[in-house]
Every structure is written in C-alpha cells, then in structure tokens.
mmCIF file of C-alpha atoms and ligand atoms in Angstrom:
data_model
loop_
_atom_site.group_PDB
_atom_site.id
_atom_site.type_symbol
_atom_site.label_atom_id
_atom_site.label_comp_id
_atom_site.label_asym_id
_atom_site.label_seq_id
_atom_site.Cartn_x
_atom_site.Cartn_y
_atom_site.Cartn_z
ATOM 1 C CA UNK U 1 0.000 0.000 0.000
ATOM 2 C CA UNK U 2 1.402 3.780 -0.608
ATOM 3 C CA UNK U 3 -0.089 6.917 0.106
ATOM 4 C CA UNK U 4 0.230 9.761 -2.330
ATOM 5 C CA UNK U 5 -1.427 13.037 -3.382
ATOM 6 C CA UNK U 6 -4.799 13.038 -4.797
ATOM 7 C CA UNK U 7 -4.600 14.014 -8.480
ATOM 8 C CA UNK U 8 -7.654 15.279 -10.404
ATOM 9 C CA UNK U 9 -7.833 11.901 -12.236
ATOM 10 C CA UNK U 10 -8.488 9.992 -8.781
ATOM 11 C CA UNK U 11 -11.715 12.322 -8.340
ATOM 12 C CA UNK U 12 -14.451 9.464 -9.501
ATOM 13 C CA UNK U 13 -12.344 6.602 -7.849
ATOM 14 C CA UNK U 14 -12.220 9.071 -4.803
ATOM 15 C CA UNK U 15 -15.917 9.776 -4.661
ATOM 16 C CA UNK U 16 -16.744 5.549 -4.859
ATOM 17 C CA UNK U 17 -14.491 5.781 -1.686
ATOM 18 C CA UNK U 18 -16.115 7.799 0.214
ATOM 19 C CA UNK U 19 -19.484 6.625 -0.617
ATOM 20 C CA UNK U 20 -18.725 2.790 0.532
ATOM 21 C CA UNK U 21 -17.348 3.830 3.568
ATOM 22 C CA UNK U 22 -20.104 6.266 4.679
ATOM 23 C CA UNK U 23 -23.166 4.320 2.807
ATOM 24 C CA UNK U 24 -24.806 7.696 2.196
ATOM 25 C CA UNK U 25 -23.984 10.894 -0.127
ATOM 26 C CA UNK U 26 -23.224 13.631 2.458
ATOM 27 C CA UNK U 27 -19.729 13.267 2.804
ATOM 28 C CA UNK U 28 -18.714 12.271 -0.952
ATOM 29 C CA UNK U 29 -20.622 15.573 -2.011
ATOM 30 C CA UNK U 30 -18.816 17.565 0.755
ATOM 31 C CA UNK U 31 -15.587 16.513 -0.954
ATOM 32 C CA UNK U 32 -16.586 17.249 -4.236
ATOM 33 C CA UNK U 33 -17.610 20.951 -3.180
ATOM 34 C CA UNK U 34 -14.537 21.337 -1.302
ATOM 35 C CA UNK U 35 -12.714 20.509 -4.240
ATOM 36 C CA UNK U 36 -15.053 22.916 -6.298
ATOM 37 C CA UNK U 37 -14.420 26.194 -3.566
ATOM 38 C CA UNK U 38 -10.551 25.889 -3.439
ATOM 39 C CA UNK U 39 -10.910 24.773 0.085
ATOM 40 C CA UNK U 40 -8.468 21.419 0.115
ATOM 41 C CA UNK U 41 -5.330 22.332 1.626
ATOM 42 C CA UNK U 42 -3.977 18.711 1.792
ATOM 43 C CA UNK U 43 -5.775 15.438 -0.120
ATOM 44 C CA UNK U 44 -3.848 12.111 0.052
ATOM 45 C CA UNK U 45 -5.075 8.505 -1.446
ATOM 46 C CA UNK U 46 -3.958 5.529 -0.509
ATOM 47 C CA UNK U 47 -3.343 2.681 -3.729
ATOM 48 C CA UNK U 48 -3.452 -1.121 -3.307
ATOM 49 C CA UNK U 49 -1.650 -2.020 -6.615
ATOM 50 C CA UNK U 50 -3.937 0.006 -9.297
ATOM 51 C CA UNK U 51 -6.945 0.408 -6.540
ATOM 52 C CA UNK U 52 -7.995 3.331 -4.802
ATOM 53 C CA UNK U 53 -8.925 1.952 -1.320
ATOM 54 C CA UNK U 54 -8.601 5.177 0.906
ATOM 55 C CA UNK U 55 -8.887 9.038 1.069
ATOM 56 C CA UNK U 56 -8.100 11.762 3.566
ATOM 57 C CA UNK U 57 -9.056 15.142 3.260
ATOM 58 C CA UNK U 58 -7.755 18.672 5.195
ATOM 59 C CA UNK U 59 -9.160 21.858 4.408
ATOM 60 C CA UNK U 60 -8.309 25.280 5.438
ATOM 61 C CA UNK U 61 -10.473 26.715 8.732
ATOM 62 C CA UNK U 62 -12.010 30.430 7.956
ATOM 63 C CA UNK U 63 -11.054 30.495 11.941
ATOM 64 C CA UNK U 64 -8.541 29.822 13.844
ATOM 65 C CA UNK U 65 -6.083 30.984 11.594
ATOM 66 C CA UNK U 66 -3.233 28.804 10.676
ATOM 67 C CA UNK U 67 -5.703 25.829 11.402
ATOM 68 C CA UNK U 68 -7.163 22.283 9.492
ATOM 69 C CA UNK U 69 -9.924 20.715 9.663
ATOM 70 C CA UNK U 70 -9.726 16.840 9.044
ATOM 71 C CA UNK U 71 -12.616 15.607 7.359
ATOM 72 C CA UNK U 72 -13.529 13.252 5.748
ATOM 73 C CA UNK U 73 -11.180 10.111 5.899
ATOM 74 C CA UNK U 74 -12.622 6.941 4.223
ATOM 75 C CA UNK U 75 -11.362 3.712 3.974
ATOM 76 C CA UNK U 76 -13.288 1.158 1.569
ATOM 77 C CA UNK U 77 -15.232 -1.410 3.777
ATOM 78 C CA UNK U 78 -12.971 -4.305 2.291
ATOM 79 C CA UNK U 79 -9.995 -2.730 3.374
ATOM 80 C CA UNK U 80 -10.889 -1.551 6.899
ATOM 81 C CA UNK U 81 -9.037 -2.487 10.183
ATOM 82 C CA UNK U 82 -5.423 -3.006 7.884
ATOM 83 C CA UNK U 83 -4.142 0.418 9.172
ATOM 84 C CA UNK U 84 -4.630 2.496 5.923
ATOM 85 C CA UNK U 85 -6.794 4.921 7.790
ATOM 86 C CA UNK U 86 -4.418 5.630 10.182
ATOM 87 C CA UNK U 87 -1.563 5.359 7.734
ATOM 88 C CA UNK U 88 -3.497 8.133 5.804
ATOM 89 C CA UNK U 89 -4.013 10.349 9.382
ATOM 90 C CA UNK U 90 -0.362 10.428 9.980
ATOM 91 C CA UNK U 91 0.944 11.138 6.765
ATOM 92 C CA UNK U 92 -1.429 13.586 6.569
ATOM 93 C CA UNK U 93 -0.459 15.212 10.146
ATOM 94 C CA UNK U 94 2.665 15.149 9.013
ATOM 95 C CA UNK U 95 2.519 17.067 5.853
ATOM 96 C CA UNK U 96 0.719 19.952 7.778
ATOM 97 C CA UNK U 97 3.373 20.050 10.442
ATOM 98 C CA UNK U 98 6.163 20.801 7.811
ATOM 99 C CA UNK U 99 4.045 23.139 5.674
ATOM 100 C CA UNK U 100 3.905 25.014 9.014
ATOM 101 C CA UNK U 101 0.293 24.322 10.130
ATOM 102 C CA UNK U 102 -0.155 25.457 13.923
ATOM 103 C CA UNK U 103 -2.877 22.955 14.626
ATOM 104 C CA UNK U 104 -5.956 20.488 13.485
ATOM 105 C CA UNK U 105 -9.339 19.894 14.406
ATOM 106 C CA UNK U 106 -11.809 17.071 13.850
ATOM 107 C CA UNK U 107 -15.415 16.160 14.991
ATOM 108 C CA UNK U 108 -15.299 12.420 15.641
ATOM 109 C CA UNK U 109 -15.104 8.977 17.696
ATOM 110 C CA UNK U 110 -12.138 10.019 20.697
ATOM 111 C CA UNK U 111 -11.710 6.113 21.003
ATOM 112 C CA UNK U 112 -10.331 6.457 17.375
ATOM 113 C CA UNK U 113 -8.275 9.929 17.302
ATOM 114 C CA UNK U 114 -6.594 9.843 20.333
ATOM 115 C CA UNK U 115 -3.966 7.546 19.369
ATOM 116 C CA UNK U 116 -2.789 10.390 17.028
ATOM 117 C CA UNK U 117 -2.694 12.647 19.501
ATOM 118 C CA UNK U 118 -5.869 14.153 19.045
ATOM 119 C CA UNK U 119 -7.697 15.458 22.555
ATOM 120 C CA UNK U 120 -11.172 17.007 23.467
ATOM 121 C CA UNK U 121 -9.099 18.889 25.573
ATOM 122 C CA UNK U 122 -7.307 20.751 23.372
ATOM 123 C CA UNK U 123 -10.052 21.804 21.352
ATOM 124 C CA UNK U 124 -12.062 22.501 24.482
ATOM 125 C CA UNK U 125 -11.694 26.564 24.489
ATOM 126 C CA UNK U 126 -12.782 27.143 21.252
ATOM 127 C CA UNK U 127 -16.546 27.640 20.423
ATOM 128 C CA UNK U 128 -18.502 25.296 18.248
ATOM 129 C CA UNK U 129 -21.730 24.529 16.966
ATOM 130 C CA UNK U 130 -20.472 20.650 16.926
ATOM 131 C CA UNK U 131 -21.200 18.388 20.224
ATOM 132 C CA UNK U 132 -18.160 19.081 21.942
ATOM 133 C CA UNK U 133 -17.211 15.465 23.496
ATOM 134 C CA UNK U 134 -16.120 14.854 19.759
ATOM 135 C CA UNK U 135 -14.237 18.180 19.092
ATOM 136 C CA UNK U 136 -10.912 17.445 19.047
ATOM 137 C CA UNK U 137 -7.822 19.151 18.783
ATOM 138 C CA UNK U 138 -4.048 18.309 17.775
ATOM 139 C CA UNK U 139 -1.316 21.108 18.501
ATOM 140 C CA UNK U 140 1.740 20.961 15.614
ATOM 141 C CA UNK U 141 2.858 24.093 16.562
ATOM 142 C CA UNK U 142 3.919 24.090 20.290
ATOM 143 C CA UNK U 143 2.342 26.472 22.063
ATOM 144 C CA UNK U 144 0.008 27.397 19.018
ATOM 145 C CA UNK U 145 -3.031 26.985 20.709
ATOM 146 C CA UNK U 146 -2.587 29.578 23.500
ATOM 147 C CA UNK U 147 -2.517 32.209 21.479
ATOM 148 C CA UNK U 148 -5.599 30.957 19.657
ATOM 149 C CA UNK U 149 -9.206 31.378 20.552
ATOM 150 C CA UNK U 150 -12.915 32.175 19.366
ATOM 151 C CA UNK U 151 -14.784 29.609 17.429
ATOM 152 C CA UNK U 152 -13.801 26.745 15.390
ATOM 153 C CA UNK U 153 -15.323 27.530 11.808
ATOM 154 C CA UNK U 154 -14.764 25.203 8.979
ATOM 155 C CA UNK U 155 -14.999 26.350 5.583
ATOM 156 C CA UNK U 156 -18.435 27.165 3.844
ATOM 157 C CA UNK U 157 -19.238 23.503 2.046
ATOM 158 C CA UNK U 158 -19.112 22.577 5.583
ATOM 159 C CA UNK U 159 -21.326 25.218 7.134
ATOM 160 C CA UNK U 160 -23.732 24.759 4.171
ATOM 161 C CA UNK U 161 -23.885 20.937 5.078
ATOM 162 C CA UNK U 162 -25.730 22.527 8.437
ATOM 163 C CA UNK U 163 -28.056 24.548 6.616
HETATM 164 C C1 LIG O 1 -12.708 5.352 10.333
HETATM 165 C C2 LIG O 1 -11.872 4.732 9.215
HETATM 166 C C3 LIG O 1 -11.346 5.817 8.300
HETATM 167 C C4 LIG O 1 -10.667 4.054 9.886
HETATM 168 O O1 LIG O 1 -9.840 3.497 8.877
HETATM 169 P P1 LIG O 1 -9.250 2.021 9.042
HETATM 170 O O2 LIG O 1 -8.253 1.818 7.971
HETATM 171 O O3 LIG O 1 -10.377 1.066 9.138
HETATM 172 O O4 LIG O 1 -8.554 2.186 10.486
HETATM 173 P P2 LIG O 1 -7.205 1.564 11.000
HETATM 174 O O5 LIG O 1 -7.016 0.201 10.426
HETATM 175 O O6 LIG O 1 -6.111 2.552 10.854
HETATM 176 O O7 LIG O 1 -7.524 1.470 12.545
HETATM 177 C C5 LIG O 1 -8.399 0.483 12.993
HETATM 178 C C6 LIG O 1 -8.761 0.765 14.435
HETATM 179 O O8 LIG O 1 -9.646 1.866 14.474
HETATM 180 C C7 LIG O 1 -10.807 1.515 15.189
HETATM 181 N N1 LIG O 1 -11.922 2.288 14.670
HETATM 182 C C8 LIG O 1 -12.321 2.414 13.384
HETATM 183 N N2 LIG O 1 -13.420 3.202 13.305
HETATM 184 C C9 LIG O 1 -13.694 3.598 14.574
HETATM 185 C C10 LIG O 1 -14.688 4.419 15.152
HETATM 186 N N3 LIG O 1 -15.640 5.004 14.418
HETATM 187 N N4 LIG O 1 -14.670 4.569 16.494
HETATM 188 C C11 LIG O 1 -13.728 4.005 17.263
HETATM 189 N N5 LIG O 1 -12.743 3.218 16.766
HETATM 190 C C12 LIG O 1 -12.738 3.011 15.440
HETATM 191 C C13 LIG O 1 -10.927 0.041 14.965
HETATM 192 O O9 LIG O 1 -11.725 -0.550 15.970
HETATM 193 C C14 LIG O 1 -9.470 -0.398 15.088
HETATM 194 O O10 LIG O 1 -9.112 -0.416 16.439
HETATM 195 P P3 LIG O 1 -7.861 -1.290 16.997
HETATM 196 O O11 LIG O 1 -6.634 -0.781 16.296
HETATM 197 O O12 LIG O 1 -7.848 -0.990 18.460
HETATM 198 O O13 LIG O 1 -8.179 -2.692 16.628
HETATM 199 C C15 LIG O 1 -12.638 3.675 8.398
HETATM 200 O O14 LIG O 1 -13.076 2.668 9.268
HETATM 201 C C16 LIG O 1 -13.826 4.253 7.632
HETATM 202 O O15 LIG O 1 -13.676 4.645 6.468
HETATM 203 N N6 LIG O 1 -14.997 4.267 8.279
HETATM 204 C C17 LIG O 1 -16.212 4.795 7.645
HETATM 205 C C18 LIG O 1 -16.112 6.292 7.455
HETATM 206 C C19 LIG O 1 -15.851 7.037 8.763
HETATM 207 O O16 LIG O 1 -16.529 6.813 9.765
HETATM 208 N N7 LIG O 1 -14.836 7.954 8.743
HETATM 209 C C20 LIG O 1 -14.439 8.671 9.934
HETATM 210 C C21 LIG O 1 -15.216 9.901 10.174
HETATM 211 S S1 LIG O 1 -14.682 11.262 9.135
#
C-alpha cells in the first residue's frame, strides 16, 4: 500500500471511496464541493496495486487561523481495520506540520483519534456549533493553541452541510 497526493484523475475513484465507507452521499458531495471552492489544503489517497482503497481530506479553517480541519477520511469497507486509515491520518499530520500548520481539528469517535494525539481537551476553548465530546484538537505548533481562541469555523461547504 502507498499513500500519495490526490490528483484530479483519482476524483471518480475518490468519490466511490467515500461513498462505501459512509453508505450515504453527504460526505462524498462535501468533498466534491470542497474541491469545487478551493478549500483542500492537503488530499492524500492511498493505492493497493492500481486500486484506490482510501482518502483523507484537510481543508483550510475560515477560523482559527493557521488551522485544518480533518474531514472526511474513508477507507473502503474491504480494506478496513489493515491500518490504511491511520496510515493516511499520519501522513497527513505530518505534511501539515512541515508546511507550518499550527494545529488540526476534527469532529469524531475520541476512542479512534486519540492515538494520534488528538484530545477534546485541546479543542475545548474554542466555540462550536459541533457536540463538543467529539471536538478534538491536535497542537503541531507548540504552544500554538494559546494564542488561539474564538470559534472553530470550517470552511463554507461545511457550514452549508448545516443549513
Ligand atoms: C474510520 C476509518 C477511516 C478508519 O480506517 P481504518 O483503515 O479502518 O482504520 P485503522 O485500520 O487505521 O484502525 C483500525 C482501528 O480503528 C478503530 N476504529 C475504526 N473506526 C472507529 C470508530 N468510528 N470509532 C472508534 N474506533 C474506530 C478500529 O476498531 C481499530 O481499532 P484497533 O486498532 O484498536 O483494533 C474507516 O473505518 C472508515 O472509512 N470508516 C467509515 C467512514 C468514517 O466513519 N470515517 C471517519 C469519520 S470522518
């Protein structure tokens, strides 16, 4: 398995990802109107042979500044529990660390994120209009987060997902 940046000839392959893994629409249209608004700061696939089998997703944050958001990440059912989520989640965290990110949010499962580092804690001072036991934050930047506060807004396609 390697991981490597989504091209635009992966975007079909990409969306069949995400829809097997979620079962529904929401998320594979959220990726395609990030990808229509500019909004994807860092898209990675990961390829079994020729297959597309997973996709992670980080998009800019209109606030904090300096900030991700990670969402979605999708592994196909077949190929779950085999690590390529989480192999996808740290290449990923990695990536934004050296292009100088100060820090990344999520809204999901704890259980899951916290073995990348990911706390509720960290994310805790920041307003949201998610359910804040699954608002998590990751500092890259040491010390980034004190000097950060308000609320946590993801980029439009998101916000219109709420609407
Ligand atoms: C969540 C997802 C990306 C993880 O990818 P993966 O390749 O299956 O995960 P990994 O193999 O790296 O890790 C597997 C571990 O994660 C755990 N895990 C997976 N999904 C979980 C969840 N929703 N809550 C808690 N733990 C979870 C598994 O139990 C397993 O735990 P273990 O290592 O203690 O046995 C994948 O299962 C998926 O696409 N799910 C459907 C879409 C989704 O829910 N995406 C996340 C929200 S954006």
């Amino acid at each position: 398995m390697i991981i490597r940046a989504e091209t635009s000839d992966d975007v079909a392959r990409v969306r069949h990802v995400v829809l097997s893994a979620f079962g529904q629409a929401d998320e594979a249209d959220l990726v395609a109107a990030l990808q229509a608004s500019g909004d994807v700061e860092i898209a990675l696939v990961a390829m079994h042979g020729d297959q597309l089998v997973g996709h992670i997703l980080f998009s800019k944050l209109a606030a904090p500044a300096g900030c991700l958001g990670l969402a979605p990440v999708s592994v196909l059912p077949e190929f779950q529990n085999q690590g390529i989520g989480g192999a996808l989640i740290r290449d990923g965290l990695d990536i934004a660390t050296r292009k100088g990110w100060q820090a990344v949010f999520l809204l999901g499962e704890p259980a899951y994120y916290e073995r990348f580092g990911f706390t509720v804690a960290a994310a805790h001072k920041f307003g949201t209009i998610y359910p804040k036991p699954y608002v998590m934050g990751l500092e890259l930047t040491s010390g980034a987060l004190d000097a950060l506060d308000g609320a946590l807004t993801y980029a439009q396609p998101f916000l219109d997902l709420e609407s």
